[in-house]
Amino acid sequence: MVITRFAPSPTGNLHIGGARTALFNWLFARNQGGKFLLRIEDTDKVRSETKYVESILESLDWLGIDYDDSLVYQSDRSDKYTSAIDKLLASGDAYYCNCSKEELDKLRSEQQKSGLKPKYDGRNRELSLENGSDTVVRFKTPLEGEITLEDTLKGNVSVNNKELDDLIIQRADGTPTYNLTVVVDDIDMGITNVIRGDDHLNNTYRQAHMMNALGYKIPTYTHIPLIMGDDRKRLSKRHGATSTYDFRKEGFLPISIINYLARLGWSEGNKEKFTLEELIALFNLKSLNKSSSIFDYKKLNSLNKYFIKELQIDDIYKEFIHLTDDFNRFSDEKIIEIIEAQRDRCKTIKEIIDESQFFLSDDLAIDKNLIDKFLVEDNNKIFSSVLSKLDLINNWSLSNIKDAIADVMHELDLELPKFAKPIRVALTGSLSSPSIDLTIYLLGKESCIKRICAARTLIA
C-alpha cells in the first residue's frame, strides 16, 4: 500500500509551497488507494507554537486535504528517537563529540580561507569519547564511495560521501535533530513515498545513510522543484501573499488554490480546471515537471474569478461570512442576493465585500468630484421623477422597479447612462455597482428614497 505524509513545522502559517507539497502527497495517496498521514514536527520547542498547529490544520481542512489515522506529534516520540540514537551508538555508526562552538567556528573560518567547503572534519570520530554535559552525538557518515538514490522525477541522483560531513543527530541538551527524527518517523509510520521540495535532496542523502545503518528500507523519493516568484527567486513575502491564511484572507477560494497549485509542477494535457475528484483520478508522478514553476498572481486571480462565477452560491457564501461579520444584520437570503449581484463583477471574495459596503449604511461619503459632476441641478428632474415612481411601488419586485425606470426614461427622454449614473452616485456614492435596477431592488424602497433625498441636498 502507498503511504505518503506531510510533515510541517508549526513555526508559522502554512506556506503555499508547503500546501502544494501536501496536495501532491495527498493526491498521489488517494489516486493509489493508499494513506496520507500528517505529522507535526514540533521538536523545536523555542519556535513551535500551538496557534500554528491550529492554523495548519485549519488550512488543510479549508483546502479539503484530509489525513488518515491519528495525527502524529514528534514531541510525543522522544523515546523512539533516543532508542534509535542508542542503536547507532552501539553499532559504531554514531559517536560522541565535544567540540566547542569556538573550535568549530575556527575550523570553518580556516576552511573558508583555504577555499574549502566548510564542514566538520571528523576530528572526534575515532576518539571513543564518553557522554558528557557538553557532548553531542554525530552520525558516522561513510568516508569512501558515494550514495546513489533513484528519484522518480530526477532519475538516479548521487553524491560522493566525502561531500557529507558527520552531522549532529543529538544536541548537547539531549534533543534529537531534524534528520534523525525524520528517519525514525518515516520508517515507524510505514512511509513508502516521500514527495517534497528538491531543497531537501542533500538531507535525503544523509537520511538514506542513517536508514541503511539502522537496517531500514529506504522509501521512494520524489523531489519537486521549488515555486519561484516572477524574479526567479524562491517565493517569499516580498512577492505578495505566501501563506494559505493570507490567500484566504484576500478572498481566494480553496478550489482556486487547489487548481492553481496542482498546475504548478503538474499537468494533464491542456486541461486547466479540475474538481477534486478529477484531480485524484488523473494525478500521477510521471506528469510532474522537472523545472521550477513561476507563481503568477494574475493567473490565480483569473482562475478565482472563474470559480466565483461557477461555484454553487453556498460555497461563496461560506467564504463571505468567514471574512466579514459586517453583514450580520442582514438575513442569509439577503446576503446571498448581494453575493449573486456582485459575483460576476469580482475576482475575489474580498472584492465582493469591498464592492458591497454601500449596502451597510445610508450615510454615504460621496467624493466631491462625483458631486460636482452628477449631483447637479440638471439632474434634479431625474431624482424627482424616480422618487415619485418608487413611492408608488407597493409590491417591491425587480420587475416593478424595471417598469418604473422605463417610465422615468420615457418621460424624460433619457438614455440609460444618462439616467443610471446620477442615480448610482446618489445610491452608492460611486459609479460602480450592479445594474441600476438590481441595485435599487437590493437597497430597498425606504433606503433608496432616503439616499436620493440626501443626495439632492448636496446639489448646489
Short mmCIF file of C-alpha atoms in Angstrom, two decimals:
data_model
loop_
_atom_site.label_atom_id
_atom_site.label_comp_id
_atom_site.label_asym_id
_atom_site.label_seq_id
_atom_site.Cartn_x
_atom_site.Cartn_y
_atom_site.Cartn_z
CA MET A 1 0.00 0.00 0.00
CA VAL A 2 1.21 3.51 -0.84
CA ILE A 3 1.62 5.65 2.29
CA THR A 4 2.63 9.30 1.96
CA ARG A 5 2.96 12.04 4.53
CA PHE A 6 3.08 15.76 5.08
CA ALA A 7 5.26 16.93 7.94
CA PRO A 8 5.06 20.69 8.60
CA SER A 9 6.83 22.51 11.42
CA PRO A 10 4.43 24.70 13.46
CA THR A 11 6.63 27.79 13.32
CA GLY A 12 4.31 29.81 11.08
CA ASN A 13 1.19 29.63 8.93
CA LEU A 14 1.08 27.06 6.13
CA HIS A 15 3.22 28.36 3.26
CA ILE A 16 1.79 27.97 -0.23
CA GLY A 17 4.79 25.80 -1.15
CA GLY A 18 4.01 23.53 1.79
CA ALA A 19 0.38 23.42 0.70
CA ARG A 20 1.48 22.20 -2.74
CA THR A 21 3.67 19.52 -1.14
CA ALA A 22 0.72 18.39 0.98
CA LEU A 23 -1.54 18.42 -2.09
CA PHE A 24 0.79 16.28 -4.23
CA ASN A 25 1.27 13.72 -1.43
CA TRP A 26 -2.49 13.65 -0.79
CA LEU A 27 -3.40 13.31 -4.46
CA PHE A 28 -0.90 10.51 -5.01
CA ALA A 29 -2.10 8.57 -1.96
CA ARG A 30 -5.75 8.97 -2.92
CA ASN A 31 -5.04 8.06 -6.56
CA GLN A 32 -3.27 4.89 -5.44
CA GLY A 33 -5.89 3.95 -2.88
CA GLY A 34 -3.32 4.41 -0.12
CA LYS A 35 -2.97 6.53 3.00
CA PHE A 36 -1.98 10.14 3.55
CA LEU A 37 -0.57 10.79 7.02
CA LEU A 38 0.06 14.04 8.86
CA ARG A 39 2.97 14.62 11.22
CA ILE A 40 3.68 17.80 13.18
CA GLU A 41 7.43 18.31 13.50
CA ASP A 42 7.46 20.27 16.75
CA THR A 43 10.76 19.32 18.33
CA ASP A 44 11.93 22.94 18.04
CA LYS A 45 10.43 23.99 21.37
CA VAL A 46 11.51 27.61 21.01
CA ARG A 47 9.84 28.32 17.66
CA SER A 48 6.94 25.85 17.66
CA GLU A 49 3.59 27.29 18.73
CA THR A 50 0.17 25.71 19.26
CA LYS A 51 -1.51 28.51 17.32
CA TYR A 52 0.43 27.50 14.21
CA VAL A 53 -0.58 23.86 14.63
CA GLU A 54 -4.18 25.02 14.67
CA SER A 55 -3.58 27.28 11.67
CA ILE A 56 -2.00 24.44 9.65
CA LEU A 57 -4.84 22.05 10.47
CA GLU A 58 -7.43 24.71 9.61
CA SER A 59 -5.70 25.47 6.30
CA LEU A 60 -5.57 21.81 5.26
CA ASP A 61 -9.23 21.39 6.20
CA TRP A 62 -10.11 24.51 4.19
CA LEU A 63 -8.32 23.11 1.16
CA GLY A 64 -10.14 19.78 1.54
CA ILE A 65 -6.93 17.84 2.25
CA ASP A 66 -7.89 15.22 4.84
CA TYR A 67 -5.48 12.82 6.54
CA ASP A 68 -5.73 9.20 7.65
CA ASP A 69 -5.08 7.61 11.04
CA SER A 70 -4.04 9.69 14.04
CA LEU A 71 -2.18 12.99 13.92
CA VAL A 72 1.45 12.39 14.92
CA TYR A 73 3.40 14.87 17.06
CA GLN A 74 7.17 14.50 17.18
CA SER A 75 7.16 15.93 20.69
CA ASP A 76 5.38 12.74 21.83
CA ARG A 77 8.02 10.43 20.35
CA SER A 78 11.24 11.24 22.22
CA ASP A 79 11.64 7.62 23.39
CA LYS A 80 11.67 6.44 19.77
CA TYR A 81 14.46 8.87 18.89
CA THR A 82 16.53 8.01 21.95
CA SER A 83 16.26 4.32 21.10
CA ALA A 84 17.46 4.91 17.52
CA ILE A 85 20.40 7.04 18.70
CA ASP A 86 21.39 4.38 21.24
CA LYS A 87 21.27 1.76 18.49
CA LEU A 88 23.55 3.83 16.26
CA LEU A 89 25.99 4.39 19.12
CA ALA A 90 26.02 0.68 19.95
CA SER A 91 26.69 -0.32 16.34
CA GLY A 92 29.51 2.19 15.96
CA ASP A 93 27.57 4.25 13.42
CA ALA A 94 27.48 7.26 15.75
CA TYR A 95 29.84 8.82 18.28
CA TYR A 96 30.10 11.50 20.94
CA CYS A 97 31.72 14.81 20.06
CA ASN A 98 32.66 17.60 22.48
CA CYS A 99 33.91 20.26 20.06
CA SER A 100 33.04 23.72 21.34
CA LYS A 101 31.33 26.37 19.26
CA GLU A 102 34.55 28.40 19.25
CA GLU A 103 36.51 25.41 17.98
CA LEU A 104 34.03 24.78 15.18
CA ASP A 105 33.91 28.46 14.23
CA LYS A 106 37.69 28.50 13.94
CA LEU A 107 37.63 25.35 11.79
CA ARG A 108 35.00 26.86 9.49
CA SER A 109 36.97 30.10 9.16
CA GLU A 110 40.19 28.28 8.27
CA GLN A 111 38.40 26.16 5.67
CA GLN A 112 36.85 29.22 4.06
CA LYS A 113 40.21 30.98 3.91
CA SER A 114 41.64 27.92 2.16
CA GLY A 115 38.79 27.84 -0.34
CA LEU A 116 37.37 24.64 1.10
CA LYS A 117 33.73 23.76 1.71
CA PRO A 118 33.02 24.40 5.41
CA LYS A 119 32.18 21.14 7.17
CA TYR A 120 33.04 19.17 10.27
CA ASP A 121 36.34 17.35 9.76
CA GLY A 122 35.62 14.31 11.94
CA ARG A 123 38.32 15.12 14.50
CA ASN A 124 36.48 13.27 17.28
CA ARG A 125 35.32 10.41 15.07
CA GLU A 126 37.66 7.75 16.44
CA LEU A 127 38.31 9.06 19.97
CA SER A 128 35.61 6.96 21.67
CA LEU A 129 34.56 9.84 23.90
CA GLU A 130 32.10 9.33 26.74
CA ASN A 131 28.81 11.15 27.06
CA GLY A 132 29.04 14.42 28.96
CA SER A 133 27.14 17.64 29.60
CA ASP A 134 28.78 19.32 26.60
CA THR A 135 28.73 16.44 24.13
CA VAL A 136 26.62 15.97 21.05
CA VAL A 137 26.09 12.79 19.07
CA ARG A 138 27.24 12.71 15.46
CA PHE A 139 26.33 10.19 12.78
CA LYS A 140 29.35 8.46 11.27
CA THR A 141 28.94 9.03 7.53
CA PRO A 142 30.86 6.54 5.34
CA LEU A 143 34.15 8.05 4.23
CA GLU A 144 34.52 6.31 0.89
CA GLY A 145 32.37 5.83 -2.20
CA GLU A 146 29.12 7.53 -2.98
CA ILE A 147 25.44 7.10 -2.25
CA THR A 148 23.00 6.78 -5.15
CA LEU A 149 19.23 7.09 -4.92
CA GLU A 150 16.53 6.62 -7.52
CA ASP A 151 14.27 9.66 -7.69
CA THR A 152 11.01 9.24 -9.63
CA LEU A 153 11.39 12.72 -11.12
CA LYS A 154 15.16 13.29 -11.32
CA GLY A 155 16.22 9.72 -12.07
CA ASN A 156 19.37 8.41 -10.37
CA VAL A 157 20.92 11.04 -8.11
CA SER A 158 24.17 10.59 -6.22
CA VAL A 159 26.74 12.35 -4.10
CA ASN A 160 30.29 11.49 -3.08
CA ASN A 161 30.32 10.65 0.61
CA LYS A 162 33.27 12.99 1.12
CA GLU A 163 30.86 15.86 0.48
CA LEU A 164 28.81 14.86 3.52
CA ASP A 165 30.18 15.52 6.99
CA ASP A 166 29.24 13.77 10.21
CA LEU A 167 26.04 15.59 11.06
CA ILE A 168 24.77 16.06 14.60
CA ILE A 169 21.84 13.77 15.41
CA GLN A 170 21.52 14.68 19.10
CA ARG A 171 22.21 18.08 20.66
CA ALA A 172 24.07 18.58 23.92
CA ASP A 173 20.76 19.04 25.74
CA GLY A 174 19.69 15.56 24.62
CA THR A 175 17.16 16.61 21.99
CA PRO A 176 17.27 14.90 18.58
CA THR A 177 17.82 16.86 15.37
CA TYR A 178 15.66 17.05 12.26
CA ASN A 179 17.41 14.46 10.11
CA LEU A 180 17.30 11.80 12.81
CA THR A 181 13.64 12.35 13.72
CA VAL A 182 12.56 12.28 10.07
CA VAL A 183 14.28 8.94 9.52
CA VAL A 184 12.72 7.35 12.60
CA ASP A 185 9.26 8.75 11.90
CA ASP A 186 9.13 7.87 8.21
CA ILE A 187 10.08 4.27 8.90
CA ASP A 188 7.91 3.94 12.01
CA MET A 189 4.89 5.34 10.14
CA GLY A 190 5.46 3.00 7.21
CA ILE A 191 6.00 5.79 4.69
CA THR A 192 6.54 4.30 1.22
CA ASN A 193 6.76 7.51 -0.82
CA VAL A 194 8.19 10.90 0.10
CA ILE A 195 7.27 13.80 -2.18
CA ARG A 196 8.96 17.05 -1.14
CA GLY A 197 10.90 20.05 -2.39
CA ASP A 198 14.25 19.50 -4.05
CA ASP A 199 15.85 21.72 -1.42
CA HIS A 200 15.69 18.57 0.74
CA LEU A 201 17.83 16.50 -1.63
CA ASN A 202 21.01 16.96 0.42
CA ASN A 203 19.08 15.89 3.52
CA THR A 204 17.85 12.81 1.68
CA TYR A 205 21.39 11.52 1.12
CA ARG A 206 22.11 11.86 4.83
CA GLN A 207 18.82 10.30 5.83
CA ALA A 208 19.38 7.37 3.46
CA HIS A 209 22.74 6.67 5.13
CA MET A 210 21.03 6.57 8.52
CA MET A 211 18.30 4.29 7.23
CA ASN A 212 20.95 1.91 5.92
CA ALA A 213 22.74 1.97 9.27
CA LEU A 214 19.50 1.24 11.12
CA GLY A 215 18.57 -1.53 8.71
CA TYR A 216 15.54 0.29 7.32
CA LYS A 217 14.13 0.08 3.81
CA ILE A 218 14.53 3.43 2.04
CA PRO A 219 11.25 4.99 0.79
CA THR A 220 10.76 6.06 -2.81
CA TYR A 221 11.63 9.75 -3.18
CA THR A 222 10.29 12.44 -5.50
CA HIS A 223 11.99 15.82 -5.21
CA ILE A 224 9.90 18.53 -6.85
CA PRO A 225 11.29 21.92 -7.96
CA LEU A 226 10.51 24.88 -5.73
CA ILE A 227 7.94 27.56 -6.53
CA MET A 228 9.56 30.79 -7.68
CA GLY A 229 8.47 34.41 -7.79
CA ASP A 230 8.46 36.38 -11.03
CA ASP A 231 12.10 37.34 -10.35
CA ARG A 232 13.03 33.64 -10.46
CA LYS A 233 13.88 33.66 -6.76
CA ARG A 234 12.25 31.44 -4.17
CA LEU A 235 8.71 32.61 -3.44
CA SER A 236 8.64 34.81 -0.34
CA LYS A 237 6.63 37.62 1.23
CA ARG A 238 8.32 40.19 -0.98
CA HIS A 239 6.36 38.73 -3.91
CA GLY A 240 2.99 39.05 -2.14
CA ALA A 241 0.83 36.67 -0.12
CA THR A 242 2.60 33.36 0.54
CA SER A 243 0.53 31.53 3.17
CA THR A 244 -2.82 29.84 2.72
CA TYR A 245 -4.04 32.02 5.59
CA ASP A 246 -3.16 35.15 3.63
CA PHE A 247 -4.76 33.89 0.43
CA ARG A 248 -7.99 33.06 2.22
CA LYS A 249 -7.95 36.47 3.90
CA GLU A 250 -7.60 38.08 0.46
CA GLY A 251 -10.69 36.23 -0.71
CA PHE A 252 -9.43 33.29 -2.74
CA LEU A 253 -11.48 30.12 -2.88
CA PRO A 254 -9.99 26.78 -1.80
CA ILE A 255 -10.82 25.17 -5.15
CA SER A 256 -8.95 28.01 -6.90
CA ILE A 257 -5.86 27.48 -4.74
CA ILE A 258 -6.03 23.70 -5.24
CA ASN A 259 -6.35 24.06 -9.01
CA TYR A 260 -3.56 26.60 -9.25
CA LEU A 261 -1.17 24.61 -7.06
CA ALA A 262 -1.89 21.40 -8.96
CA ARG A 263 -0.84 23.10 -12.18
CA LEU A 264 2.35 24.45 -10.58
CA GLY A 265 4.51 21.49 -11.42
CA TRP A 266 1.98 19.03 -12.84
CA SER A 267 -0.22 18.96 -15.91
CA GLU A 268 -2.83 16.85 -17.65
CA GLY A 269 -2.79 17.81 -21.31
CA ASN A 270 -4.38 21.19 -21.89
CA LYS A 271 -6.97 20.80 -19.15
CA GLU A 272 -6.95 23.90 -16.96
CA LYS A 273 -9.71 23.40 -14.37
CA PHE A 274 -10.47 20.38 -12.22
CA THR A 275 -12.75 19.19 -9.50
CA LEU A 276 -11.06 17.44 -6.57
CA GLU A 277 -12.41 14.15 -7.86
CA GLU A 278 -10.87 14.76 -11.28
CA LEU A 279 -7.51 15.64 -9.75
CA ILE A 280 -7.48 12.45 -7.71
CA ALA A 281 -8.37 10.34 -10.74
CA LEU A 282 -5.79 11.96 -13.03
CA PHE A 283 -2.81 12.70 -10.78
CA ASN A 284 0.38 10.75 -11.35
CA LEU A 285 4.09 11.25 -10.69
CA LYS A 286 5.05 10.79 -14.34
CA SER A 287 3.39 14.08 -15.30
CA LEU A 288 5.37 16.19 -12.83
CA ASN A 289 7.55 18.92 -14.31
CA LYS A 290 11.30 18.95 -13.77
CA SER A 291 11.65 22.72 -13.99
CA SER A 292 10.63 25.30 -11.41
CA SER A 293 7.24 26.98 -11.68
CA ILE A 294 6.65 30.72 -11.51
CA PHE A 295 3.86 31.84 -9.21
CA ASP A 296 1.66 34.17 -11.28
CA TYR A 297 -0.79 36.16 -9.14
CA LYS A 298 -2.64 37.38 -12.24
CA LYS A 299 -3.37 33.82 -13.32
CA LEU A 300 -4.58 32.97 -9.84
CA ASN A 301 -6.89 35.99 -9.89
CA SER A 302 -8.26 34.93 -13.24
CA LEU A 303 -8.84 31.39 -12.02
CA ASN A 304 -10.52 32.65 -8.87
CA LYS A 305 -12.82 34.89 -10.88
CA TYR A 306 -13.87 31.87 -12.95
CA PHE A 307 -14.72 29.79 -9.88
CA ILE A 308 -16.57 32.66 -8.20
CA LYS A 309 -18.86 32.67 -11.22
CA GLU A 310 -19.18 28.89 -11.50
CA LEU A 311 -19.40 27.56 -7.94
CA GLN A 312 -22.59 26.93 -6.03
CA ILE A 313 -23.63 30.06 -4.15
CA ASP A 314 -23.32 28.23 -0.80
CA ASP A 315 -19.56 27.87 -1.35
CA ILE A 316 -19.22 31.61 -1.99
CA TYR A 317 -21.47 32.45 0.96
CA LYS A 318 -19.34 30.31 3.31
CA GLU A 319 -16.18 32.28 2.47
CA PHE A 320 -18.05 35.61 2.52
CA ILE A 321 -19.27 35.21 6.10
CA HIS A 322 -15.89 33.82 7.16
CA LEU A 323 -14.18 37.03 6.05
CA THR A 324 -16.63 39.58 7.43
CA ASP A 325 -19.36 39.99 10.02
CA ASP A 326 -20.34 43.44 8.73
CA PHE A 327 -23.43 42.00 7.08
CA ASN A 328 -24.72 40.07 10.10
CA ARG A 329 -27.78 42.30 10.41
CA PHE A 330 -28.98 41.00 7.05
CA SER A 331 -30.74 37.68 6.61
CA ASP A 332 -28.91 34.80 4.92
CA GLU A 333 -31.22 35.24 1.94
CA LYS A 334 -30.33 38.93 1.66
CA ILE A 335 -26.59 38.23 1.84
CA ILE A 336 -26.94 35.60 -0.87
CA GLU A 337 -28.81 38.09 -3.06
CA ILE A 338 -25.99 40.61 -2.61
CA ILE A 339 -23.37 37.99 -3.46
CA GLU A 340 -25.31 36.90 -6.55
CA ALA A 341 -25.49 40.51 -7.70
CA GLN A 342 -21.74 41.04 -7.31
CA ARG A 343 -20.14 37.67 -8.16
CA ASP A 344 -19.87 38.23 -11.92
CA ARG A 345 -18.10 41.54 -11.33
CA CYS A 346 -15.39 40.49 -8.86
CA LYS A 347 -12.17 38.44 -8.80
CA THR A 348 -12.10 37.69 -5.07
CA ILE A 349 -14.49 37.34 -2.14
CA LYS A 350 -12.80 40.33 -0.53
CA GLU A 351 -13.62 42.36 -3.62
CA ILE A 352 -17.28 41.34 -3.31
CA ILE A 353 -17.21 42.54 0.30
CA ASP A 354 -15.50 45.81 -0.60
CA GLU A 355 -17.85 46.47 -3.51
CA SER A 356 -20.87 45.81 -1.28
CA GLN A 357 -20.04 48.26 1.51
CA PHE A 358 -22.63 50.75 0.25
CA PHE A 359 -25.39 48.39 1.39
CA LEU A 360 -24.39 48.85 5.04
CA SER A 361 -25.29 52.48 5.69
CA ASP A 362 -27.49 55.18 4.21
CA ASP A 363 -24.91 57.80 5.24
CA LEU A 364 -22.69 57.89 2.18
CA ALA A 365 -19.40 59.73 1.82
CA ILE A 366 -19.58 60.87 -1.79
CA ASP A 367 -16.44 62.13 -3.50
CA LYS A 368 -16.58 65.84 -4.33
CA ASN A 369 -15.74 65.18 -7.99
CA LEU A 370 -18.80 62.93 -8.30
CA ILE A 371 -20.95 65.51 -6.54
CA ASP A 372 -19.81 68.26 -8.90
CA LYS A 373 -20.41 66.09 -11.96
CA PHE A 374 -23.63 64.23 -11.17
CA LEU A 375 -25.40 65.88 -8.22
CA VAL A 376 -26.28 68.96 -10.25
CA GLU A 377 -29.42 70.95 -10.94
CA ASP A 378 -29.85 69.45 -14.43
CA ASN A 379 -30.32 66.03 -12.83
CA ASN A 380 -32.82 67.20 -10.23
CA LYS A 381 -35.68 66.26 -12.51
CA ILE A 382 -34.36 62.70 -12.66
CA PHE A 383 -34.23 62.46 -8.87
CA SER A 384 -37.74 63.90 -8.53
CA SER A 385 -39.21 61.54 -11.09
CA VAL A 386 -37.50 58.48 -9.59
CA LEU A 387 -38.69 59.40 -6.10
CA SER A 388 -42.28 59.68 -7.24
CA LYS A 389 -42.15 56.41 -9.16
CA LEU A 390 -40.54 54.47 -6.32
CA ASP A 391 -43.02 55.86 -3.83
CA LEU A 392 -45.87 54.40 -5.89
CA ILE A 393 -44.47 50.85 -5.88
CA ASN A 394 -46.38 48.77 -3.32
CA ASN A 395 -45.05 45.38 -4.40
CA TRP A 396 -41.26 45.76 -4.24
CA SER A 397 -40.07 43.49 -7.03
CA LEU A 398 -37.39 43.65 -9.69
CA SER A 399 -39.96 43.67 -12.49
CA ASN A 400 -41.87 46.60 -10.97
CA ILE A 401 -38.62 48.51 -10.49
CA LYS A 402 -37.68 47.91 -14.13
CA ASP A 403 -41.07 49.26 -15.18
CA ALA A 404 -40.58 52.38 -13.01
CA ILE A 405 -37.16 53.01 -14.53
CA ALA A 406 -38.58 52.59 -18.03
CA ASP A 407 -41.29 55.09 -17.24
CA VAL A 408 -38.79 57.69 -15.99
CA MET A 409 -36.54 57.26 -19.01
CA HIS A 410 -39.51 57.51 -21.38
CA GLU A 411 -40.97 60.59 -19.72
CA LEU A 412 -37.64 62.42 -19.60
CA ASP A 413 -36.39 61.03 -22.94
CA LEU A 414 -33.19 59.65 -21.41
CA GLU A 415 -30.70 57.00 -22.47
CA LEU A 416 -29.71 54.52 -19.77
CA PRO A 417 -26.25 56.00 -18.95
CA LYS A 418 -27.70 59.49 -18.54
CA PHE A 419 -30.26 58.09 -16.13
CA ALA A 420 -28.19 55.49 -14.30
CA LYS A 421 -25.04 57.44 -13.44
CA PRO A 422 -26.57 60.16 -11.21
CA ILE A 423 -28.90 57.62 -9.58
CA ARG A 424 -26.00 55.23 -8.95
CA VAL A 425 -23.93 58.02 -7.37
CA ALA A 426 -26.86 59.01 -5.17
CA LEU A 427 -27.50 55.43 -4.07
CA THR A 428 -23.97 54.05 -3.73
CA GLY A 429 -21.62 57.01 -3.61
CA SER A 430 -19.74 55.68 -6.63
CA LEU A 431 -20.08 54.73 -10.29
CA SER A 432 -19.55 51.05 -9.52
CA SER A 433 -22.42 48.76 -8.60
CA PRO A 434 -24.59 46.02 -10.08
CA SER A 435 -27.16 47.01 -12.70
CA ILE A 436 -29.17 50.02 -11.54
CA ASP A 437 -32.46 48.13 -11.31
CA LEU A 438 -30.84 45.40 -9.21
CA THR A 439 -29.08 47.98 -7.03
CA ILE A 440 -32.40 49.71 -6.33
CA TYR A 441 -34.11 46.40 -5.59
CA LEU A 442 -31.42 45.21 -3.16
CA LEU A 443 -31.25 48.52 -1.28
CA GLY A 444 -35.00 48.52 -0.69
CA LYS A 445 -37.61 51.22 -1.06
CA GLU A 446 -37.01 53.08 2.20
CA SER A 447 -33.23 53.21 1.80
CA CYS A 448 -33.43 54.35 -1.85
CA ILE A 449 -35.80 57.19 -1.06
CA LYS A 450 -33.69 58.28 1.92
CA ARG A 451 -30.46 58.26 -0.09
CA ILE A 452 -31.86 60.13 -3.09
CA CYS A 453 -33.34 62.79 -0.81
CA ALA A 454 -29.96 63.12 0.96
CA ALA A 455 -28.18 63.42 -2.38
CA ARG A 456 -30.49 66.21 -3.51
CA THR A 457 -29.43 68.31 -0.54
CA LEU A 458 -25.89 68.29 -1.97
CA ILE A 459 -26.97 69.97 -5.21
CA ALA A 460 -25.50 73.44 -5.23
#
